[in-house]
PDB file of C-alpha atoms in Angstrom:
ATOM      1  CA  UNK A  54      -4.795   6.552 -16.764  1.00 71.00           C
ATOM      2  CA  UNK A  55      -3.386   6.396 -13.170  1.00 91.00           C
ATOM      3  CA  UNK A  56      -5.412   7.479 -10.018  1.00 95.00           C
ATOM      4  CA  UNK A  57      -5.394  11.022  -9.047  1.00 97.00           C
ATOM      5  CA  UNK A  58      -6.918  13.407  -6.499  1.00 98.00           C
ATOM      6  CA  UNK A  59     -10.638  13.393  -6.168  1.00 97.00           C
ATOM      7  CA  UNK A  60     -11.110   9.931  -7.975  1.00 98.00           C
ATOM      8  CA  UNK A  61     -12.671   7.004  -6.074  1.00 98.00           C
ATOM      9  CA  UNK A  62     -10.801   4.201  -4.891  1.00 98.00           C
ATOM     10  CA  UNK A  63     -11.604   1.073  -7.282  1.00 97.00           C
ATOM     11  CA  UNK A  64     -13.025  -2.010  -5.572  1.00 96.00           C
ATOM     12  CA  UNK A  65     -10.878  -5.108  -5.881  1.00 97.00           C
ATOM     13  CA  UNK A  66     -10.485  -8.119  -3.940  1.00 97.00           C
ATOM     14  CA  UNK A  67      -7.237  -8.341  -2.099  1.00 97.00           C
ATOM     15  CA  UNK A  68      -5.735 -11.102   0.152  1.00 95.00           C
ATOM     16  CA  UNK A  69      -4.304 -11.989   3.465  1.00 91.00           C
ATOM     17  CA  UNK A  70      -3.666 -15.051   5.455  1.00 86.00           C
ATOM     18  CA  UNK A  71      -4.297 -15.258   9.007  1.00 84.00           C
ATOM     19  CA  UNK A  72      -5.440 -17.815  11.820  1.00 85.00           C
ATOM     20  CA  UNK A  73      -8.397 -18.960   9.563  1.00 88.00           C
ATOM     21  CA  UNK A  74      -6.474 -19.274   6.232  1.00 88.00           C
ATOM     22  CA  UNK A  75      -6.771 -17.200   3.447  1.00 90.00           C
ATOM     23  CA  UNK A  76      -9.181 -14.175   3.648  1.00 92.00           C
ATOM     24  CA  UNK A  77     -10.622 -11.878   0.796  1.00 95.00           C
ATOM     25  CA  UNK A  78     -10.676  -7.794   1.480  1.00 95.00           C
ATOM     26  CA  UNK A  79     -12.764  -6.181  -0.616  1.00 97.00           C
ATOM     27  CA  UNK A  80     -11.252  -2.362  -1.082  1.00 97.00           C
ATOM     28  CA  UNK A  81     -14.908  -0.847  -0.495  1.00 96.00           C
ATOM     29  CA  UNK A  82     -15.139  -2.113   2.453  1.00 96.00           C
ATOM     30  CA  UNK A  83     -11.890  -0.927   3.398  1.00 96.00           C
ATOM     31  CA  UNK A  84     -12.457   2.563   2.710  1.00 97.00           C
ATOM     32  CA  UNK A  85     -16.309   2.978   3.098  1.00 97.00           C
ATOM     33  CA  UNK A  86     -16.847   5.881   5.641  1.00 98.00           C
ATOM     34  CA  UNK A  87     -13.178   6.012   6.795  1.00 97.00           C
ATOM     35  CA  UNK A  88      -9.969   7.889   6.545  1.00 98.00           C
ATOM     36  CA  UNK A  89      -7.534   5.577   5.561  1.00 98.00           C
ATOM     37  CA  UNK A  90      -3.721   5.406   4.030  1.00 98.00           C
ATOM     38  CA  UNK A  91      -2.892   3.014   1.264  1.00 98.00           C
ATOM     39  CA  UNK A  92       0.583   2.635  -0.005  1.00 97.00           C
ATOM     40  CA  UNK A  93       1.866   0.262  -2.656  1.00 97.00           C
ATOM     41  CA  UNK A  94       5.493  -0.918  -3.357  1.00 95.00           C
ATOM     42  CA  UNK A  95       6.685  -3.543  -5.945  1.00 93.00           C
ATOM     43  CA  UNK A  96       7.685  -6.402  -3.981  1.00 91.00           C
ATOM     44  CA  UNK A  97       7.444  -8.005  -0.443  1.00 93.00           C
ATOM     45  CA  UNK A  98      10.684  -8.702   0.935  1.00 92.00           C
ATOM     46  CA  UNK A  99      12.689  -6.478  -1.581  1.00 91.00           C
ATOM     47  CA  UNK A 100      15.682  -4.291  -0.441  1.00 89.00           C
ATOM     48  CA  UNK A 101      13.926  -0.690  -0.814  1.00 90.00           C
ATOM     49  CA  UNK A 102      10.505  -2.091   0.450  1.00 92.00           C
ATOM     50  CA  UNK A 103      11.944  -3.844   3.700  1.00 91.00           C
ATOM     51  CA  UNK A 104      14.226  -1.425   4.535  1.00 92.00           C
ATOM     52  CA  UNK A 105      12.622   1.909   3.846  1.00 94.00           C
ATOM     53  CA  UNK A 106       9.114   1.861   2.473  1.00 97.00           C
ATOM     54  CA  UNK A 107       7.535  -0.249   4.981  1.00 97.00           C
ATOM     55  CA  UNK A 108       9.145   1.098   8.169  1.00 97.00           C
ATOM     56  CA  UNK A 109       8.466   4.446   7.063  1.00 98.00           C
ATOM     57  CA  UNK A 110       4.621   3.775   7.866  1.00 98.00           C
ATOM     58  CA  UNK A 111       5.256   1.928  10.847  1.00 98.00           C
ATOM     59  CA  UNK A 112       7.345   4.346  12.052  1.00 97.00           C
ATOM     60  CA  UNK A 113       4.454   6.913  11.476  1.00 98.00           C
ATOM     61  CA  UNK A 114       1.403   5.227  12.674  1.00 98.00           C
ATOM     62  CA  UNK A 115       0.743   7.208  15.626  1.00 98.00           C
ATOM     63  CA  UNK A 116       1.259  10.338  13.835  1.00 98.00           C
ATOM     64  CA  UNK A 117      -1.030   9.212  11.235  1.00 98.00           C
ATOM     65  CA  UNK A 118      -3.457   8.265  13.864  1.00 98.00           C
ATOM     66  CA  UNK A 119      -3.472  11.804  15.142  1.00 97.00           C
ATOM     67  CA  UNK A 120      -4.638  13.324  12.073  1.00 97.00           C
ATOM     68  CA  UNK A 121      -7.349  11.019  11.577  1.00 97.00           C
ATOM     69  CA  UNK A 122      -6.309   8.144   9.578  1.00 98.00           C
ATOM     70  CA  UNK A 123      -7.972   4.867  10.851  1.00 98.00           C
ATOM     71  CA  UNK A 124      -5.892   2.426   9.185  1.00 98.00           C
ATOM     72  CA  UNK A 125      -2.926   2.103   6.793  1.00 98.00           C
ATOM     73  CA  UNK A 126      -2.680  -0.608   4.426  1.00 98.00           C
ATOM     74  CA  UNK A 127       0.439  -1.600   2.764  1.00 98.00           C
ATOM     75  CA  UNK A 128      -0.504  -3.582  -1.220  1.00 98.00           C
ATOM     76  CA  UNK A 129       1.945  -5.497  -2.992  1.00 97.00           C
ATOM     77  CA  UNK A 130       1.228  -7.841  -6.292  1.00 96.00           C
ATOM     78  CA  UNK A 131       1.899 -10.596  -3.995  1.00 94.00           C
ATOM     79  CA  UNK A 132       0.031 -13.567  -2.622  1.00 92.00           C
ATOM     80  CA  UNK A 133      -1.247 -13.410   0.745  1.00 90.00           C
ATOM     81  CA  UNK A 134       0.920 -15.907   2.223  1.00 91.00           C
ATOM     82  CA  UNK A 135       3.647 -14.017   1.229  1.00 94.00           C
ATOM     83  CA  UNK A 136       2.632 -11.053   2.821  1.00 95.00           C
ATOM     84  CA  UNK A 137       1.671 -12.902   5.891  1.00 94.00           C
ATOM     85  CA  UNK A 138       5.303 -14.057   5.840  1.00 95.00           C
ATOM     86  CA  UNK A 139       6.675 -10.516   5.261  1.00 96.00           C
ATOM     87  CA  UNK A 140       4.608  -9.430   7.903  1.00 96.00           C
ATOM     88  CA  UNK A 141       5.788 -12.115  10.591  1.00 95.00           C
ATOM     89  CA  UNK A 142       9.684 -11.009   9.069  1.00 96.00           C
ATOM     90  CA  UNK A 143       8.772  -7.080   9.549  1.00 97.00           C
ATOM     91  CA  UNK A 144       6.309  -7.041  12.559  1.00 97.00           C
ATOM     92  CA  UNK A 145       4.055  -4.738  10.696  1.00 97.00           C
ATOM     93  CA  UNK A 146       0.543  -5.826  11.880  1.00 95.00           C
ATOM     94  CA  UNK A 147       2.022  -5.107  15.645  1.00 95.00           C
ATOM     95  CA  UNK A 148       3.081  -1.453  14.604  1.00 97.00           C
ATOM     96  CA  UNK A 149      -0.550  -0.845  13.028  1.00 96.00           C
ATOM     97  CA  UNK A 150       0.101  -1.357   9.679  1.00 98.00           C
ATOM     98  CA  UNK A 151      -1.723  -4.121   7.558  1.00 96.00           C
ATOM     99  CA  UNK A 152      -0.213  -5.955   4.403  1.00 97.00           C
ATOM    100  CA  UNK A 153      -2.677  -7.090   1.941  1.00 97.00           C
ATOM    101  CA  UNK A 154      -1.589  -9.109  -1.269  1.00 96.00           C
ATOM    102  CA  UNK A 155      -3.205  -8.024  -4.873  1.00 97.00           C
ATOM    103  CA  UNK A 156      -2.519 -11.455  -6.071  1.00 94.00           C
ATOM    104  CA  UNK A 157      -3.798 -10.985  -9.760  1.00 95.00           C
ATOM    105  CA  UNK A 158      -2.596  -7.441  -9.899  1.00 96.00           C
ATOM    106  CA  UNK A 159      -6.166  -6.480 -10.816  1.00 97.00           C
ATOM    107  CA  UNK A 160      -6.187  -3.517  -7.982  1.00 97.00           C
ATOM    108  CA  UNK A 161      -2.991  -2.183  -9.017  1.00 97.00           C
ATOM    109  CA  UNK A 162      -4.319  -2.098 -12.429  1.00 97.00           C
ATOM    110  CA  UNK A 163      -7.080  -0.467 -11.653  1.00 97.00           C
ATOM    111  CA  UNK A 164      -5.243   2.407  -9.937  1.00 97.00           C
ATOM    112  CA  UNK A 165      -3.129   2.646 -13.244  1.00 96.00           C
ATOM    113  CA  UNK A 166      -0.091   1.925 -11.015  1.00 95.00           C
ATOM    114  CA  UNK A 167       1.349  -1.392 -12.620  1.00 93.00           C
ATOM    115  CA  UNK A 168       5.023  -1.479 -14.031  1.00 86.00           C
ATOM    116  CA  UNK A 169       7.013  -4.042 -15.827  1.00 74.00           C
ATOM    117  CA  UNK A 170      11.067  -4.211 -14.865  1.00 81.00           C
ATOM    118  CA  UNK A 171      12.287  -7.154 -17.048  1.00 78.00           C
ATOM    119  CA  UNK A 172      15.933  -6.647 -15.941  1.00 82.00           C
ATOM    120  CA  UNK A 173      14.937  -7.488 -12.228  1.00 81.00           C
ATOM    121  CA  UNK A 174      12.607  -9.962 -13.096  1.00 78.00           C
ATOM    122  CA  UNK A 175       9.660  -8.231 -12.217  1.00 78.00           C
ATOM    123  CA  UNK A 176       6.552  -8.306 -14.066  1.00 81.00           C
ATOM    124  CA  UNK A 177       2.837  -6.610 -13.457  1.00 82.00           C
ATOM    125  CA  UNK A 178       4.436  -5.334 -10.158  1.00 90.00           C
ATOM    126  CA  UNK A 179       3.033  -1.976  -8.248  1.00 92.00           C
ATOM    127  CA  UNK A 180       4.876   1.532  -8.879  1.00 95.00           C
ATOM    128  CA  UNK A 181       5.470   3.139  -5.462  1.00 95.00           C
ATOM    129  CA  UNK A 182       2.655   5.120  -4.474  1.00 97.00           C
ATOM    130  CA  UNK A 183       0.909   6.401  -1.058  1.00 98.00           C
ATOM    131  CA  UNK A 184      -2.382   7.805  -0.649  1.00 98.00           C
ATOM    132  CA  UNK A 185      -4.728   8.988   1.634  1.00 98.00           C
ATOM    133  CA  UNK A 186      -8.646   8.174   0.837  1.00 98.00           C
ATOM    134  CA  UNK A 187     -11.469   9.673   2.925  1.00 98.00           C
ATOM    135  CA  UNK A 188     -14.853   7.555   2.508  1.00 98.00           C
ATOM    136  CA  UNK A 189     -13.270   6.102  -0.784  1.00 97.00           C
ATOM    137  CA  UNK A 190     -12.083   9.291  -2.343  1.00 98.00           C
ATOM    138  CA  UNK A 191      -8.588  10.233  -3.059  1.00 98.00           C
ATOM    139  CA  UNK A 192      -7.609  13.310  -1.074  1.00 98.00           C
ATOM    140  CA  UNK A 193      -3.895  13.262  -1.050  1.00 98.00           C
ATOM    141  CA  UNK A 194      -1.425  11.276  -3.551  1.00 97.00           C
ATOM    142  CA  UNK A 195       2.047  11.011  -4.141  1.00 96.00           C
ATOM    143  CA  UNK A 196       4.240   8.818  -6.491  1.00 95.00           C
ATOM    144  CA  UNK A 197       7.315   8.123  -7.114  1.00 93.00           C
ATOM    145  CA  UNK A 198       8.088   9.356 -10.677  1.00 84.00           C
ATOM    146  CA  UNK A 199      12.048   7.463 -10.895  1.00 80.00           C
ATOM    147  CA  UNK A 200      12.194   4.032 -10.750  1.00 77.00           C
ATOM    148  CA  UNK A 201      14.297   2.433  -7.888  1.00 79.00           C
ATOM    149  CA  UNK A 202      13.757   5.488  -5.527  1.00 85.00           C
ATOM    150  CA  UNK A 203      11.561   5.812  -2.500  1.00 93.00           C
ATOM    151  CA  UNK A 204      11.455   9.601  -1.524  1.00 93.00           C
ATOM    152  CA  UNK A 205       8.182  10.861  -2.293  1.00 94.00           C
ATOM    153  CA  UNK A 206       6.247   7.792  -1.167  1.00 96.00           C
ATOM    154  CA  UNK A 207       7.428   7.324   2.676  1.00 97.00           C
ATOM    155  CA  UNK A 208       5.250   7.958   5.442  1.00 97.00           C
ATOM    156  CA  UNK A 209       7.134  11.109   6.783  1.00 98.00           C
ATOM    157  CA  UNK A 210       6.474  12.670   3.321  1.00 97.00           C
ATOM    158  CA  UNK A 211       2.753  11.931   3.091  1.00 97.00           C
ATOM    159  CA  UNK A 212       2.354  13.441   6.431  1.00 96.00           C
ATOM    160  CA  UNK A 213       3.827  16.527   5.087  1.00 95.00           C
ATOM    161  CA  UNK A 214       0.670  16.856   3.044  1.00 90.00           C
ATOM    162  CA  UNK A 215      -1.978  16.254   5.674  1.00 90.00           C
TER     163      UNK A 215
END
């Protein structure tokens, strides 16, 4: 069952790679007592994720801050090394978006957002979603209903809901 407004963000371990090496990040720590945006996408470096989804949150970071959002996290079923390389390529951290890898897919499955796209060689990936959580509880949620589309889950669309 997919996560919905009013549900709690499940605790899971996500990964980043920084000057200290691989760092584990607990989702419970990311959301506790804070207003945050989490958005998921199918794959780092993929065409739509790089051209539309991630850049939409990089563009809207300041507007989210004006609405009280403290952090924006991009989550993909990739490892921390891949997410760090994508960050370097895209400049996400400088734009105020933190990229985190859900290497095992545990977080994505706990959200009920997993999907397979065998024709594209993608298995156990994340559907496109964007949500706002306050103190760990989902207050706003947008999910793409059609594969291959990135319209409902861009930063601008989530901002309209706040």
